[in-house]
Short mmCIF file of C-alpha atoms in Angstrom, two decimals:
data_model
loop_
_atom_site.label_atom_id
_atom_site.label_comp_id
_atom_site.label_asym_id
_atom_site.label_seq_id
_atom_site.Cartn_x
_atom_site.Cartn_y
_atom_site.Cartn_z
CA MET S 6 94.03 92.56 90.90
CA LYS S 7 94.58 89.67 88.90
CA ALA S 8 92.36 86.76 89.10
CA GLY S 9 94.92 84.72 90.95
CA LEU S 10 93.94 86.05 94.43
CA GLY S 11 90.14 84.95 93.96
CA VAL S 12 91.21 81.76 93.02
CA LEU S 13 93.51 81.12 95.84
CA VAL S 14 90.82 82.59 98.19
CA ALA S 15 88.02 80.76 96.84
CA ALA S 16 90.19 77.61 97.29
CA VAL S 17 90.89 78.59 100.77
CA CYS S 18 87.30 79.14 101.66
CA ALA S 19 85.53 76.32 99.49
CA VAL S 20 84.56 74.53 102.45
CA LEU S 21 82.31 77.35 103.68
CA LEU S 22 80.18 77.51 100.57
CA GLY S 23 76.55 78.59 101.52
CA VAL S 24 77.60 79.12 105.08
CA SER S 25 77.59 82.80 105.30
CA PRO S 26 74.27 84.96 105.12
CA MET S 27 76.47 87.66 103.24
CA GLY S 28 77.32 85.40 100.45
CA ALA S 29 79.03 81.98 100.54
CA GLY S 30 82.88 82.48 100.89
CA ALA S 31 84.77 84.16 98.46
CA GLN S 32 84.59 84.86 94.61
CA SER S 33 87.28 86.28 92.08
CA ALA S 34 87.39 89.64 91.30
CA GLY S 35 84.64 89.72 88.95
CA THR S 36 82.10 92.47 88.98
CA LEU S 37 80.24 93.17 92.48
CA ALA S 38 77.45 95.29 93.47
CA LEU S 39 76.82 96.40 97.38
CA ALA S 40 73.28 97.61 97.41
CA HIS S 41 71.32 99.61 99.74
CA VAL S 42 74.89 100.37 102.21
CA THR S 43 75.37 103.29 103.91
CA VAL S 44 78.69 104.73 102.43
CA ILE S 45 81.07 106.55 104.78
CA ASP S 46 83.88 107.72 102.19
CA ALA S 47 86.17 109.50 104.86
CA SER S 48 85.97 112.83 102.36
CA GLY S 49 84.39 114.62 105.53
CA ARG S 50 80.94 114.46 103.73
CA ALA S 51 78.11 113.07 105.90
CA ALA S 52 77.48 109.43 105.65
CA GLN S 53 75.32 108.50 102.73
CA ALA S 54 72.50 106.25 103.18
CA ASP S 55 70.95 103.79 100.74
CA GLN S 56 73.73 103.61 97.96
CA THR S 57 74.83 101.39 95.60
CA VAL S 58 78.41 100.78 94.98
CA VAL S 59 79.68 98.68 91.96
CA VAL S 60 83.05 96.98 91.49
CA ALA S 61 84.72 95.88 88.37
CA GLY S 62 88.08 94.84 87.63
CA GLY S 63 89.17 95.44 91.15
CA ARG S 64 88.31 99.12 91.24
CA ILE S 65 85.39 101.06 91.98
CA ALA S 66 83.23 101.50 89.10
CA ALA S 67 80.05 103.27 90.23
CA VAL S 68 78.75 104.94 93.43
CA GLY S 69 75.51 106.36 93.90
CA PRO S 70 71.87 106.27 95.31
CA ALA S 71 70.28 103.04 95.11
CA GLY S 72 67.87 102.96 92.19
CA THR S 73 69.98 105.37 90.09
CA VAL S 74 73.08 103.13 89.52
CA ARG S 75 73.07 100.55 86.99
CA VAL S 76 73.80 97.49 88.36
CA PRO S 77 75.66 94.92 85.34
CA LYS S 78 73.48 91.62 84.69
CA ASP S 79 76.63 89.57 85.53
CA ALA S 80 77.57 91.24 88.75
CA ARG S 81 77.13 89.53 92.14
CA VAL S 82 74.74 91.66 94.22
CA ILE S 83 75.29 92.10 98.16
CA ASP S 84 72.11 93.00 99.74
CA ALA S 85 74.05 95.44 102.13
CA HIS S 86 70.80 96.90 104.18
CA GLY S 87 71.80 98.18 107.57
CA LYS S 88 75.41 97.83 106.66
CA TYR S 89 78.30 100.37 106.73
CA LEU S 90 80.81 100.85 104.07
CA ILE S 91 84.18 102.67 104.67
CA PRO S 92 87.61 102.39 102.92
CA GLY S 93 89.86 99.90 103.95
CA LEU S 94 92.18 100.66 106.72
CA TRP S 95 96.02 101.56 106.68
CA ASP S 96 98.27 100.54 109.38
CA MET S 97 101.23 103.64 109.12
CA HIS S 98 103.68 102.17 111.27
CA VAL S 99 104.27 98.31 111.44
CA HIS S 100 107.17 96.22 111.79
CA ILE S 101 106.30 92.62 109.88
CA ALA S 102 109.43 91.62 108.65
CA GLY S 103 111.96 92.37 111.50
CA ILE S 104 114.70 90.13 112.87
CA SER S 105 112.23 88.91 115.77
CA ALA S 106 109.54 87.99 113.08
CA ASP S 107 110.17 84.60 111.67
CA PRO S 108 109.48 85.26 107.63
CA ALA S 109 107.49 82.14 107.28
CA TRP S 110 105.25 83.42 110.39
CA SER S 111 105.09 86.86 109.00
CA ARG S 112 103.85 85.63 105.25
CA GLN S 113 101.41 82.83 106.44
CA VAL S 114 99.89 84.43 109.55
CA ILE S 115 100.65 88.07 109.79
CA LEU S 116 99.56 89.17 105.98
CA PRO S 117 96.06 87.24 106.30
CA GLU S 118 95.61 88.32 109.64
CA LEU S 119 95.74 91.91 108.56
CA ILE S 120 93.11 91.51 105.84
CA ALA S 121 90.68 89.59 108.30
CA TYR S 122 91.14 92.95 110.50
CA GLY S 123 90.18 95.09 107.31
CA ILE S 124 93.62 96.23 107.01
CA VAL S 125 94.24 96.85 103.39
CA GLY S 126 97.42 98.75 103.29
CA VAL S 127 100.64 98.89 105.71
CA ARG S 128 103.81 101.02 105.91
CA ASP S 129 106.54 98.85 107.02
CA MET S 130 108.81 100.84 109.31
CA GLY S 131 112.10 98.70 109.59
CA GLY S 132 112.49 95.06 108.46
CA ASP S 133 113.77 92.84 106.10
CA LEU S 134 113.39 94.69 102.51
CA GLU S 135 113.90 91.61 100.30
CA ALA S 136 111.19 89.65 101.81
CA LEU S 137 108.85 92.46 102.01
CA LEU S 138 109.42 93.29 98.16
CA SER S 139 109.05 89.89 97.58
CA TRP S 140 105.65 89.51 99.27
CA ARG S 141 104.53 92.75 97.42
CA ARG S 142 105.47 91.15 94.24
CA GLU S 143 103.27 87.94 95.14
CA ILE S 144 100.49 89.93 96.55
CA GLU S 145 100.31 92.24 93.22
CA ALA S 146 100.28 88.84 91.19
CA GLY S 147 97.63 87.59 92.94
CA THR S 148 99.25 84.62 94.53
CA LEU S 149 99.25 85.92 98.27
CA ILE S 150 96.89 86.93 100.44
CA GLY S 151 97.93 90.29 101.94
CA PRO S 152 97.73 93.96 102.27
CA HIS S 153 99.44 96.62 99.79
CA ILE S 154 103.10 97.14 101.33
CA VAL S 155 105.06 100.39 101.52
CA ALA S 156 108.52 99.49 102.68
CA GLY S 157 111.58 101.13 103.95
CA GLY S 158 113.87 98.27 104.78
CA PRO S 159 116.56 98.39 107.37
CA MET S 160 116.59 101.54 109.55
CA LEU S 161 119.40 103.67 109.73
CA VAL S 162 121.21 103.55 113.11
CA PRO S 163 124.50 105.25 114.58
CA ARG S 164 126.13 102.00 115.82
CA GLY S 165 125.58 98.07 115.66
CA LYS S 166 125.69 95.33 113.33
CA LYS S 167 124.78 95.65 109.94
CA ASN S 168 121.73 93.02 109.22
CA ALA S 169 118.10 93.11 107.59
CA GLU S 170 116.58 95.36 110.23
CA GLN S 171 119.13 98.16 110.83
CA TYR S 172 121.86 99.89 108.92
CA PRO S 173 124.80 101.42 111.08
CA VAL S 174 126.25 104.61 109.71
CA ALA S 175 129.22 106.30 111.46
CA ASN S 176 129.66 109.34 109.46
CA ALA S 177 128.08 111.66 106.91
CA GLU S 178 129.59 110.02 104.07
CA GLU S 179 128.06 106.42 105.17
CA ALA S 180 124.68 108.01 105.60
CA ARG S 181 124.76 109.26 102.11
CA GLN S 182 126.05 106.04 100.81
CA ALA S 183 123.12 104.07 102.98
CA VAL S 184 120.60 106.13 101.15
CA ARG S 185 121.81 105.80 97.42
CA GLU S 186 122.07 101.91 98.56
CA LEU S 187 118.56 101.54 99.96
CA LYS S 188 116.94 103.62 97.15
CA GLY S 189 118.70 101.21 94.83
CA ARG S 190 117.60 98.24 96.61
CA GLY S 191 113.84 99.20 96.07
CA ALA S 192 113.09 100.98 99.33
CA ASP S 193 109.78 103.36 99.24
CA PHE S 194 111.66 105.92 101.82
CA ILE S 195 114.48 106.14 104.37
CA LYS S 196 113.90 105.33 108.23
CA ILE S 197 115.87 107.02 110.74
CA ILE S 198 116.17 105.48 114.37
CA GLY S 199 119.39 107.61 115.38
CA MET S 200 122.55 109.30 113.94
CA PRO S 201 126.00 109.43 115.16
CA SER S 202 126.26 113.40 114.48
CA ARG S 203 124.30 116.17 113.30
CA GLU S 204 126.41 116.29 109.88
CA ALA S 205 125.29 112.33 109.30
CA PHE S 206 121.35 113.70 109.89
CA PHE S 207 121.85 116.65 107.35
CA ALA S 208 123.58 114.24 104.90
CA VAL S 209 120.62 111.77 105.08
CA ALA S 210 118.31 114.76 104.29
CA GLU S 211 120.22 116.32 101.54
CA GLU S 212 120.84 112.80 100.02
CA ALA S 213 117.28 111.87 100.17
CA LYS S 214 116.36 115.14 98.34
CA LYS S 215 118.81 114.32 95.75
CA GLN S 216 117.64 110.87 95.28
CA GLY S 217 114.16 111.70 95.19
CA ILE S 218 113.03 109.72 98.18
CA SER S 219 111.50 110.93 101.29
CA PHE S 220 112.89 110.08 105.03
CA VAL S 221 110.83 109.62 108.19
CA GLY S 222 111.56 108.31 111.61
CA HIS S 223 112.61 109.01 115.10
CA VAL S 224 114.14 112.60 115.65
CA PRO S 225 117.50 111.73 116.67
CA ALA S 226 119.17 113.35 119.84
CA VAL S 227 121.52 115.23 117.63
CA VAL S 228 118.98 117.68 116.07
CA THR S 229 115.59 119.09 117.34
CA ALA S 230 112.31 118.18 115.81
CA GLY S 231 111.80 121.61 114.74
CA GLU S 232 115.35 121.19 112.73
CA ALA S 233 114.40 117.68 111.62
CA SER S 234 111.05 119.04 110.07
CA ASP S 235 112.83 121.89 108.50
CA ALA S 236 115.25 119.49 106.96
CA GLY S 237 112.32 117.78 105.32
CA MET S 238 111.47 114.82 107.63
CA HIS S 239 108.18 113.56 105.89
CA SER S 240 107.00 111.92 109.21
CA ILE S 241 108.05 111.72 112.86
CA GLU S 242 107.48 108.64 114.48
CA HIS S 243 106.29 108.36 118.18
CA ILE S 244 106.20 111.01 120.47
CA VAL S 245 108.43 110.01 123.33
CA TYR S 246 110.86 108.34 121.09
CA SER S 247 111.38 111.45 119.05
CA GLY S 248 111.75 113.60 122.25
CA LEU S 249 109.01 116.23 121.58
CA ALA S 250 108.87 116.96 125.26
CA TYR S 251 112.17 118.68 124.67
CA ASP S 252 111.33 121.12 122.05
CA CYS S 253 107.89 121.93 123.95
CA SER S 254 110.07 122.49 127.11
CA SER S 255 110.96 125.90 128.51
CA ARG S 256 114.01 124.55 130.01
CA GLU S 257 115.02 122.69 126.47
CA LYS S 258 118.62 123.99 126.29
CA GLU S 259 119.51 122.74 129.68
CA LEU S 260 117.69 119.55 129.70
CA ARG S 261 118.80 118.65 125.93
CA GLU S 262 122.41 119.11 127.17
CA ALA S 263 121.76 117.02 130.40
CA ALA S 264 120.10 114.41 128.00
CA LEU S 265 123.07 114.44 125.72
CA GLN S 266 125.71 114.13 128.46
CA ALA S 267 123.77 111.39 130.14
CA ARG S 268 123.81 109.20 126.72
CA ALA S 269 127.71 110.11 126.56
CA ASN S 270 127.95 108.52 129.85
CA ARG S 271 125.66 105.58 129.16
CA ASP S 272 123.44 107.05 132.42
CA ALA S 273 119.97 105.80 131.73
CA VAL S 274 119.11 107.35 134.90
CA ALA S 275 119.83 110.58 133.93
CA SER S 276 118.65 110.37 130.84
CA ALA S 277 115.11 109.12 131.75
CA LYS S 278 114.99 111.95 134.51
CA ALA S 279 115.83 114.69 131.56
CA LEU S 280 112.83 113.46 129.44
CA VAL S 281 110.49 113.52 132.77
CA ASP S 282 111.86 116.93 133.46
CA ALA S 283 111.05 117.95 129.95
CA ALA S 284 107.41 116.99 130.02
CA ASP S 285 107.25 118.54 133.65
CA SER S 286 108.53 122.01 132.00
CA TYR S 287 105.92 122.03 129.25
CA SER S 288 105.29 125.44 127.80
CA ALA S 289 102.17 126.00 125.70
CA GLU S 290 103.94 128.80 123.76
CA LYS S 291 106.86 126.53 122.46
CA ALA S 292 104.71 123.96 121.84
CA ALA S 293 102.30 126.17 119.46
CA GLU S 294 105.57 127.23 117.59
CA LEU S 295 106.46 123.63 117.19
CA TRP S 296 103.03 122.50 115.78
CA ALA S 297 103.23 125.62 113.57
CA ARG S 298 106.67 124.62 112.13
CA PHE S 299 105.12 121.14 111.54
CA LYS S 300 102.40 122.38 109.62
CA LYS S 301 104.36 125.05 107.68
CA ASN S 302 106.82 122.37 106.57
CA GLY S 303 104.06 119.36 105.83
CA THR S 304 105.66 117.56 108.75
CA TRP S 305 103.32 114.47 109.58
CA VAL S 306 103.41 112.80 113.14
CA VAL S 307 102.40 109.09 114.14
CA PRO S 308 101.75 108.97 117.81
CA THR S 309 101.48 105.13 118.17
CA LEU S 310 99.76 105.64 121.24
CA LYS S 311 98.76 101.85 121.37
CA SER S 312 102.57 100.61 121.60
CA ILE S 313 103.19 103.29 124.57
CA SER S 314 100.37 102.02 126.37
CA VAL S 315 101.28 98.80 126.76
CA GLN S 316 104.49 99.81 128.23
CA THR S 317 102.50 101.02 131.41
CA PRO S 318 101.02 98.91 134.37
CA SER S 319 98.33 96.18 133.09
CA LYS S 320 95.31 96.28 135.01
CA LEU S 321 95.12 92.51 133.98
CA THR S 322 97.18 89.99 136.11
CA ALA S 323 99.99 88.41 134.44
CA GLU S 324 98.02 85.25 134.07
CA GLN S 325 95.14 87.33 132.29
CA GLN S 326 97.67 89.13 129.98
CA ALA S 327 99.13 85.41 129.17
CA ALA S 328 95.63 84.12 128.10
CA ASP S 329 95.26 87.11 125.64
CA PRO S 330 93.54 85.64 122.31
CA GLY S 331 96.01 87.41 120.21
CA LEU S 332 98.81 85.26 121.32
CA GLU S 333 97.38 82.54 119.46
CA PHE S 334 98.72 84.17 116.48
CA VAL S 335 102.34 84.36 117.92
CA PRO S 336 104.81 81.72 117.54
CA GLU S 337 106.14 80.10 121.16
CA ALA S 338 109.36 81.65 120.84
CA LEU S 339 108.09 85.29 120.87
CA ARG S 340 105.31 84.27 123.26
CA ARG S 341 108.16 83.53 125.86
CA GLN S 342 109.74 86.84 125.23
CA TRP S 343 106.70 88.66 125.87
CA ASP S 344 105.19 86.33 128.69
CA PRO S 345 104.32 88.44 131.91
CA ARG S 346 104.37 85.80 134.09
CA LEU S 347 108.28 85.08 133.70
CA ALA S 348 110.54 87.48 135.88
CA GLU S 349 112.87 88.55 133.15
CA ASN S 350 109.84 90.20 131.39
CA GLN S 351 108.58 92.14 134.25
CA ALA S 352 109.40 95.69 134.38
CA ALA S 353 110.36 97.36 137.46
CA GLU S 354 107.86 99.46 139.38
CA ALA S 355 110.07 102.57 138.53
CA ASP S 356 110.10 101.75 134.96
CA GLN S 357 106.19 101.23 134.88
CA GLN S 358 105.74 104.52 136.64
CA TRP S 359 108.36 106.42 134.05
CA TRP S 360 106.05 104.95 131.07
CA THR S 361 102.90 105.71 132.87
CA ARG S 362 104.32 109.32 132.89
CA GLN S 363 105.52 109.30 129.35
CA PHE S 364 102.20 107.94 128.01
CA ALA S 365 100.18 110.96 129.89
CA ASN S 366 102.61 113.05 128.11
CA ASP S 367 102.19 111.33 124.81
CA GLU S 368 98.60 111.93 125.05
CA LYS S 369 98.96 115.49 126.37
CA LEU S 370 101.11 116.25 123.10
CA THR S 371 98.65 114.10 120.74
CA ARG S 372 95.77 116.37 121.99
CA ASP S 373 97.67 119.59 121.62
CA MET S 374 99.00 118.57 118.01
CA HIS S 375 95.09 117.63 117.00
CA ARG S 376 93.79 121.23 118.51
CA ALA S 377 96.58 122.74 116.27
CA GLY S 378 95.75 121.16 113.02
CA VAL S 379 99.11 119.06 112.85
CA ALA S 380 98.62 116.34 110.21
CA THR S 381 98.54 112.92 111.97
CA LEU S 382 98.56 109.27 110.82
CA ALA S 383 97.34 106.10 112.60
CA GLY S 384 100.12 103.50 113.36
CA SER S 385 100.11 100.58 115.73
CA ASP S 386 103.74 99.96 116.08
CA SER S 387 103.24 96.04 115.66
CA LEU S 388 105.03 93.95 116.57
CA ASP S 389 105.95 95.91 119.91
CA ARG S 390 105.36 93.44 122.81
CA PHE S 391 101.45 92.48 123.13
CA VAL S 392 100.95 95.02 120.05
CA PHE S 393 99.25 92.34 117.79
CA PRO S 394 99.01 93.10 114.13
CA GLY S 395 95.48 93.88 112.78
CA SER S 396 93.58 94.27 115.95
CA SER S 397 95.96 96.74 117.34
CA LEU S 398 95.21 99.37 114.86
CA HIS S 399 91.79 99.31 115.91
CA ALA S 400 92.89 99.97 119.37
CA GLU S 401 94.89 102.95 117.91
CA LEU S 402 91.77 104.51 116.48
CA GLN S 403 90.03 104.23 119.82
CA LEU S 404 93.11 105.95 121.67
CA LEU S 405 92.88 108.65 119.20
CA VAL S 406 89.25 109.49 119.80
CA SER S 407 89.80 109.50 123.41
CA ASN S 408 92.32 112.15 122.93
CA GLY S 409 89.95 114.57 121.20
CA TYR S 410 89.48 113.15 117.58
CA THR S 411 86.04 112.84 116.26
CA PRO S 412 85.51 109.20 115.15
CA LEU S 413 85.53 110.50 111.44
CA GLU S 414 88.98 112.29 112.19
CA ALA S 415 90.31 108.85 113.43
CA LEU S 416 88.98 107.12 110.56
CA ARG S 417 90.57 109.45 108.07
CA ALA S 418 93.95 109.17 110.02
CA ALA S 419 93.84 105.73 108.60
CA THR S 420 92.16 105.86 105.33
CA ARG S 421 92.10 109.28 103.42
CA ASP S 422 95.03 110.84 105.26
CA ALA S 423 97.41 107.68 104.65
CA ALA S 424 96.80 108.00 101.14
CA ARG S 425 97.21 111.69 101.15
CA PHE S 426 100.57 111.09 103.04
CA LEU S 427 101.47 108.49 99.96
CA ALA S 428 100.49 110.85 97.56
CA ARG S 429 98.13 108.33 96.25
CA GLU S 430 94.82 109.71 97.38
CA LYS S 431 93.20 109.13 93.85
CA GLU S 432 93.63 105.59 94.47
CA PHE S 433 93.27 104.76 98.20
CA GLY S 434 91.59 106.06 101.20
CA THR S 435 88.23 106.85 100.03
CA ILE S 436 84.91 105.40 98.21
CA ALA S 437 85.07 107.05 94.52
CA VAL S 438 85.08 105.93 91.20
CA GLY S 439 88.43 104.82 90.07
CA ALA S 440 90.04 104.17 93.36
CA HIS S 441 91.22 100.58 94.57
CA ALA S 442 88.35 98.37 95.64
CA ASP S 443 89.70 98.12 99.08
CA LEU S 444 86.54 98.47 101.31
CA VAL S 445 85.38 97.13 104.79
CA LEU S 446 81.72 96.25 105.51
CA LEU S 447 80.46 96.79 109.19
CA ASP S 448 77.77 95.82 110.89
CA ALA S 449 77.28 99.18 113.08
CA ASN S 450 78.25 103.17 112.29
CA PRO S 451 81.68 103.84 113.23
CA LEU S 452 80.88 107.40 113.47
CA GLU S 453 78.75 106.81 116.30
CA ASP S 454 81.24 104.88 118.12
CA ILE S 455 85.01 104.22 116.61
CA ALA S 456 84.87 100.93 118.34
CA ASN S 457 82.43 99.74 115.54
CA THR S 458 85.40 99.71 112.96
CA SER S 459 86.18 96.24 114.79
CA LYS S 460 82.43 94.87 113.63
CA ILE S 461 83.39 93.53 110.40
CA ARG S 462 81.08 91.84 108.16
CA ALA S 463 83.09 91.42 105.07
CA VAL S 464 86.16 93.00 103.23
CA VAL S 465 86.78 93.69 99.61
CA ARG S 466 90.27 93.40 98.80
CA GLU S 467 90.95 94.65 94.98
CA GLY S 468 87.34 93.69 94.30
CA VAL S 469 87.57 90.24 95.87
CA PHE S 470 84.49 89.71 98.36
CA LEU S 471 85.37 88.08 101.57
CA ASP S 472 82.62 87.40 103.72
CA ARG S 473 82.96 86.83 107.42
CA ALA S 474 82.71 83.02 107.04
CA ALA S 475 86.08 83.54 104.78
CA LEU S 476 87.60 86.26 107.07
CA ASP S 477 87.30 83.81 110.03
CA THR S 478 88.66 81.12 107.79
CA LEU S 479 91.71 83.22 107.22
CA LEU S 480 92.15 83.36 110.99
CA LEU S 481 91.73 79.84 111.77
CA GLN S 482 94.48 79.25 109.11
CA ALA S 483 96.87 81.82 110.34
CA LYS S 484 96.43 80.30 113.95
CA ALA S 485 97.12 77.02 112.75
CA ALA S 486 100.14 78.19 110.44
CA ALA S 487 101.79 80.23 113.75
CA LYS S 488 101.72 76.62 115.39
CA ALA S 489 103.59 74.92 112.67
CA VAL S 490 106.06 77.67 112.47
CA ALA S 491 106.55 76.97 116.50
CA ALA S 492 106.93 73.21 115.89
CA LYS S 493 110.01 73.76 113.35
#
């Protein structure tokens, strides 16, 4: 990381010099030493107490027991007694550049907000590709604070208007052309929401392989999850939206036909009932066959439990929801779309019951996949309604733990496994010599309670040390920028 990021952050936080006991504000990416810290490297090793981690040039230069690691004379030394160091987190399912997101808001609010929550990398699953690539260039040049960005650009859909967020394809040839075009525009992968036919789906799979680019997304209704896995879909996003309940149903053929007929008739009630019936006819044997297929094919699953959970009845009143502090980062126009006090935003009781049933099934299948050893990633699906960038990933980790993951396994889903999925495990997701110096310093042990990932004392972003005061300043500025965007 170039010194530009350090200069920018130092300017942002200059007023805080001398405030933080962990180190004043921020510094440029010089040499840094975190001394006497407990290292949790997400490799599977036990926590390593009383370690020293040296960072130079934005990379990790040395890791080892305190007293055995040489600390350069020019290093800034942070006494981290009683603190815990984890790799920077990756949110592997976000939408930060969708058509509902004002580009100025995303750039000025969401990007620094993510860093303040310890999220150093994101996989954007559908949005303005040019904006995302522009932000990535600025971040890499050191002139913008934000996470590493992996971007797919507009999502492939079977119908609708072409815009920055979606790319409709009507047939196999258009599907092939979309893959070629998006790769040419710089997309890192291809994202599917739906397909008009089986032929179009397999055309995407074939063209993606030919072009050397992965494809991911929802399993469209025209194929099964097993077929999608066999065709090379690298990750399946969500459980309910990808219809995994059908693949795990003893009545699969019958219910798939009912669902397709309901779609053809645009009968939402019949379509919803088919998915409930699929969940109610769960077959452990069929599920085991599907999980084995995923493992054989190297298919990953991103459950996005947080985004599904917010569709269920809230234990909070509408007034309490409307007072959520996360809304301070959301522009007024979007707040109105989410406001639970407005009649147009209130779900019918039958819809809430349906979502409650689906969330229960999502949790069941998540537990099932985890026991079977299916590879999973942590993704929040922000900016879904009340799924706030940053904080929602920490909530997702807690939901994984409540569904059978150990705290270490949940942490790995947002660190080491994210890097493995991206084939960049030597660069990200661990604390090892040569890796990017993207780190999060915690006040408490996340292996004892995964909620401790939220107890952030400092973030190291490509070697730049941002203490708690600096992170709080980023959040204050983000709130101010959200209000400014709303005032335009």
